[in-house]
Amino acid sequence: MTNPIPTADHLTHFDATGQAHMVDVGAKQDTHRTAVAAGTIRMKPETLALITSGSAKKGDVIGIARIAAIMASKRTSDLVPLCHPLPITRVTVDFEIDEAANSVHCRAQVETIGKTGVEMEALTAVQVGLLTVYDMCKAVDRGMVMTNVRVMEKHGGKSGDWTADIDA
């Protein structure tokens, strides 16, 4: 299924004259909102072995990346200029080791009860989680690649539920 190409009137962060602005969500209903994002970091097999063995020089890579991801989700509005600060009610961050692909997959789920969604918070959590893995292992592998960071699903709000196409 092909999505229509968005036009300028679909971009909610611009006013009628094309100036950037923060979307007014004041009239929206508070609803339970959830977003899930995911991404991957690929690396050398030796780097993945350091992570899985717990012998990376800087310590527990996955544990520290999880905390960084959670912290980042709470600071999204400080990083992305037009994001609303949100009262996040729950954040979970999971990492999966994929030895066959020499990768670590990150998945973040963020929830709130509010007037706007938490997709940006979930994406920020994943990206900072992956950046933290990179930071902690860059001394042995500067060629790591972060890839496929995207929203996987969102729930709640006026637009309802959405799930990513698996092949997108």
mmCIF file of C-alpha atoms in Angstrom:
data_model
loop_
_atom_site.group_PDB
_atom_site.id
_atom_site.type_symbol
_atom_site.label_atom_id
_atom_site.label_comp_id
_atom_site.label_asym_id
_atom_site.label_seq_id
_atom_site.Cartn_x
_atom_site.Cartn_y
_atom_site.Cartn_z
ATOM 1 C CA MET A 1 0.000 0.000 0.000
ATOM 2 C CA THR A 2 1.455 3.351 -1.055
ATOM 3 C CA ASN A 3 1.091 6.355 1.214
ATOM 4 C CA PRO A 4 0.204 9.643 -0.486
ATOM 5 C CA ILE A 5 3.010 12.174 -0.748
ATOM 6 C CA PRO A 6 2.540 14.723 2.048
ATOM 7 C CA THR A 7 1.932 18.322 1.063
ATOM 8 C CA ALA A 8 2.804 21.452 3.009
ATOM 9 C CA ASP A 9 -0.664 21.564 4.587
ATOM 10 C CA HIS A 10 -0.021 18.129 6.137
ATOM 11 C CA LEU A 11 3.100 19.281 7.995
ATOM 12 C CA THR A 12 1.693 20.367 11.338
ATOM 13 C CA HIS A 13 4.844 22.130 12.562
ATOM 14 C CA PHE A 14 4.465 24.944 10.001
ATOM 15 C CA ASP A 15 1.890 27.726 9.996
ATOM 16 C CA ALA A 16 0.100 29.117 6.920
ATOM 17 C CA THR A 17 3.114 31.297 6.067
ATOM 18 C CA GLY A 18 5.606 28.438 6.350
ATOM 19 C CA GLN A 19 7.034 29.478 9.721
ATOM 20 C CA ALA A 20 7.943 26.738 12.185
ATOM 21 C CA HIS A 21 5.854 26.590 15.353
ATOM 22 C CA MET A 22 4.980 24.251 18.194
ATOM 23 C CA VAL A 23 1.670 22.513 17.521
ATOM 24 C CA ASP A 24 -1.167 23.598 19.809
ATOM 25 C CA VAL A 25 -2.418 20.460 21.564
ATOM 26 C CA GLY A 26 -4.419 22.326 24.214
ATOM 27 C CA ALA A 27 -7.830 21.236 22.930
ATOM 28 C CA LYS A 28 -6.889 17.571 22.584
ATOM 29 C CA GLN A 29 -8.109 14.936 25.024
ATOM 30 C CA ASP A 30 -5.716 13.260 27.425
ATOM 31 C CA THR A 31 -5.457 9.611 26.357
ATOM 32 C CA HIS A 32 -3.143 6.708 27.082
ATOM 33 C CA ARG A 33 -0.482 6.780 24.376
ATOM 34 C CA THR A 34 2.220 4.248 23.596
ATOM 35 C CA ALA A 35 4.987 4.142 21.013
ATOM 36 C CA VAL A 36 7.506 1.435 20.211
ATOM 37 C CA ALA A 37 10.709 2.126 18.285
ATOM 38 C CA ALA A 38 13.577 -0.141 17.326
ATOM 39 C CA GLY A 39 17.037 -0.006 15.796
ATOM 40 C CA THR A 40 20.243 -1.966 15.363
ATOM 41 C CA ILE A 41 23.976 -1.458 15.686
ATOM 42 C CA ARG A 42 26.264 -3.740 13.647
ATOM 43 C CA MET A 43 29.847 -4.410 14.684
ATOM 44 C CA LYS A 44 32.821 -6.723 14.384
ATOM 45 C CA PRO A 45 32.375 -10.181 15.927
ATOM 46 C CA GLU A 46 35.164 -9.402 18.417
ATOM 47 C CA THR A 47 33.299 -6.297 19.607
ATOM 48 C CA LEU A 48 30.111 -8.256 20.125
ATOM 49 C CA ALA A 49 32.103 -10.856 22.073
ATOM 50 C CA LEU A 50 33.394 -8.116 24.416
ATOM 51 C CA ILE A 51 29.823 -6.948 25.024
ATOM 52 C CA THR A 52 28.407 -10.425 25.644
ATOM 53 C CA SER A 53 31.284 -11.478 27.905
ATOM 54 C CA GLY A 54 30.998 -8.348 30.017
ATOM 55 C CA SER A 55 34.695 -7.639 29.521
ATOM 56 C CA ALA A 56 34.426 -4.275 27.743
ATOM 57 C CA LYS A 57 36.881 -1.828 29.277
ATOM 58 C CA LYS A 58 34.144 0.646 30.260
ATOM 59 C CA GLY A 59 31.934 -1.965 31.973
ATOM 60 C CA ASP A 60 28.409 -3.328 31.429
ATOM 61 C CA VAL A 61 27.697 -1.958 27.951
ATOM 62 C CA ILE A 62 24.075 -3.102 27.738
ATOM 63 C CA GLY A 63 23.176 -2.035 31.282
ATOM 64 C CA ILE A 64 24.599 1.437 30.802
ATOM 65 C CA ALA A 65 23.012 1.774 27.343
ATOM 66 C CA ARG A 66 19.615 0.886 28.869
ATOM 67 C CA ILE A 67 19.909 3.617 31.501
ATOM 68 C CA ALA A 68 21.083 6.130 28.870
ATOM 69 C CA ALA A 69 18.104 5.274 26.655
ATOM 70 C CA ILE A 70 15.627 5.753 29.496
ATOM 71 C CA MET A 71 17.220 9.054 30.477
ATOM 72 C CA ALA A 72 17.187 10.249 26.858
ATOM 73 C CA SER A 73 13.483 9.516 26.422
ATOM 74 C CA LYS A 74 12.787 11.889 29.312
ATOM 75 C CA ARG A 75 14.884 14.674 27.725
ATOM 76 C CA THR A 76 13.513 14.527 24.177
ATOM 77 C CA SER A 77 11.895 17.963 24.324
ATOM 78 C CA ASP A 78 15.305 19.424 25.264
ATOM 79 C CA LEU A 79 16.833 17.903 22.128
ATOM 80 C CA VAL A 80 14.123 18.210 19.469
ATOM 81 C CA PRO A 81 13.051 21.862 19.286
ATOM 82 C CA LEU A 82 9.306 21.516 18.612
ATOM 83 C CA CYS A 83 8.573 18.502 20.844
ATOM 84 C CA HIS A 84 6.297 19.032 23.820
ATOM 85 C CA PRO A 85 7.657 18.106 27.250
ATOM 86 C CA LEU A 86 5.618 15.089 28.314
ATOM 87 C CA PRO A 87 4.882 13.371 31.610
ATOM 88 C CA ILE A 88 6.218 9.950 30.689
ATOM 89 C CA THR A 89 4.560 7.226 32.740
ATOM 90 C CA ARG A 90 6.637 4.246 31.603
ATOM 91 C CA VAL A 91 9.751 3.442 29.582
ATOM 92 C CA THR A 92 11.098 -0.015 28.820
ATOM 93 C CA VAL A 93 14.259 -0.631 26.842
ATOM 94 C CA ASP A 94 15.353 -4.080 25.725
ATOM 95 C CA PHE A 95 18.506 -5.148 23.935
ATOM 96 C CA GLU A 96 18.874 -8.380 21.985
ATOM 97 C CA ILE A 97 22.239 -9.834 20.998
ATOM 98 C CA ASP A 98 22.225 -11.189 17.435
ATOM 99 C CA GLU A 99 25.415 -13.201 17.031
ATOM 100 C CA ALA A 100 24.511 -14.343 13.517
ATOM 101 C CA ALA A 101 24.404 -10.728 12.333
ATOM 102 C CA ASN A 102 27.114 -9.373 14.707
ATOM 103 C CA SER A 103 24.525 -6.907 15.957
ATOM 104 C CA VAL A 104 22.708 -5.587 18.965
ATOM 105 C CA HIS A 105 19.041 -4.742 18.488
ATOM 106 C CA CYS A 106 17.396 -2.134 20.707
ATOM 107 C CA ARG A 107 13.645 -1.799 21.312
ATOM 108 C CA ALA A 108 12.078 0.964 23.395
ATOM 109 C CA GLN A 109 8.483 1.360 24.499
ATOM 110 C CA VAL A 110 7.377 4.689 25.929
ATOM 111 C CA GLU A 111 4.000 5.497 27.465
ATOM 112 C CA THR A 112 2.174 8.584 28.704
ATOM 113 C CA ILE A 113 -1.282 9.836 29.465
ATOM 114 C CA GLY A 114 -1.435 13.088 27.598
ATOM 115 C CA LYS A 115 -2.428 15.177 24.603
ATOM 116 C CA THR A 116 0.287 14.111 22.177
ATOM 117 C CA GLY A 117 2.136 10.928 21.281
ATOM 118 C CA VAL A 118 5.486 9.573 22.399
ATOM 119 C CA GLU A 119 6.981 8.472 19.087
ATOM 120 C CA MET A 120 9.838 10.967 19.361
ATOM 121 C CA GLU A 121 10.618 9.809 22.895
ATOM 122 C CA ALA A 122 10.788 6.170 21.768
ATOM 123 C CA LEU A 123 13.015 7.065 18.799
ATOM 124 C CA THR A 124 15.293 9.151 21.020
ATOM 125 C CA ALA A 125 15.589 6.298 23.505
ATOM 126 C CA VAL A 126 16.640 3.846 20.791
ATOM 127 C CA GLN A 127 19.099 6.179 19.139
ATOM 128 C CA VAL A 128 20.786 7.186 22.401
ATOM 129 C CA GLY A 129 20.883 3.553 23.524
ATOM 130 C CA LEU A 130 22.693 2.646 20.301
ATOM 131 C CA LEU A 131 24.960 5.707 20.578
ATOM 132 C CA THR A 132 25.929 4.582 24.062
ATOM 133 C CA VAL A 133 26.892 1.137 22.776
ATOM 134 C CA TYR A 134 29.010 2.898 20.155
ATOM 135 C CA ASP A 135 30.599 5.211 22.715
ATOM 136 C CA MET A 136 31.498 2.380 25.061
ATOM 137 C CA CYS A 137 33.034 0.228 22.311
ATOM 138 C CA LYS A 138 34.514 2.759 19.887
ATOM 139 C CA ALA A 139 38.046 2.198 21.183
ATOM 140 C CA VAL A 140 37.987 -1.291 19.625
ATOM 141 C CA ASP A 141 35.574 -0.749 16.704
ATOM 142 C CA ARG A 142 35.091 2.694 15.166
ATOM 143 C CA GLY A 143 33.302 1.159 12.167
ATOM 144 C CA MET A 144 30.085 0.194 13.975
ATOM 145 C CA VAL A 145 26.954 1.121 12.031
ATOM 146 C CA MET A 146 23.611 2.166 13.508
ATOM 147 C CA THR A 147 20.745 1.311 11.204
ATOM 148 C CA ASN A 148 17.007 0.781 10.822
ATOM 149 C CA VAL A 149 15.972 3.151 13.617
ATOM 150 C CA ARG A 150 12.231 3.609 13.221
ATOM 151 C CA VAL A 151 8.853 3.684 14.878
ATOM 152 C CA MET A 152 7.384 0.196 14.916
ATOM 153 C CA GLU A 153 3.956 1.022 16.364
ATOM 154 C CA LYS A 154 1.948 3.681 18.133
ATOM 155 C CA HIS A 155 -1.304 3.511 20.034
ATOM 156 C CA GLY A 156 -3.750 6.104 21.330
ATOM 157 C CA GLY A 157 -4.828 9.563 20.392
ATOM 158 C CA LYS A 158 -7.169 10.776 17.684
ATOM 159 C CA SER A 159 -5.344 8.914 14.913
ATOM 160 C CA GLY A 160 -5.596 5.610 16.805
ATOM 161 C CA ASP A 161 -3.293 2.663 16.277
ATOM 162 C CA TRP A 162 -0.559 2.315 13.675
ATOM 163 C CA THR A 163 1.900 -0.505 12.970
ATOM 164 C CA ALA A 164 4.874 -0.325 10.616
ATOM 165 C CA ASP A 165 4.988 -2.353 7.445
ATOM 166 C CA ILE A 166 7.389 -5.204 8.197
ATOM 167 C CA ASP A 167 9.352 -4.735 4.955
ATOM 168 C CA ALA A 168 9.560 -0.949 5.069
#
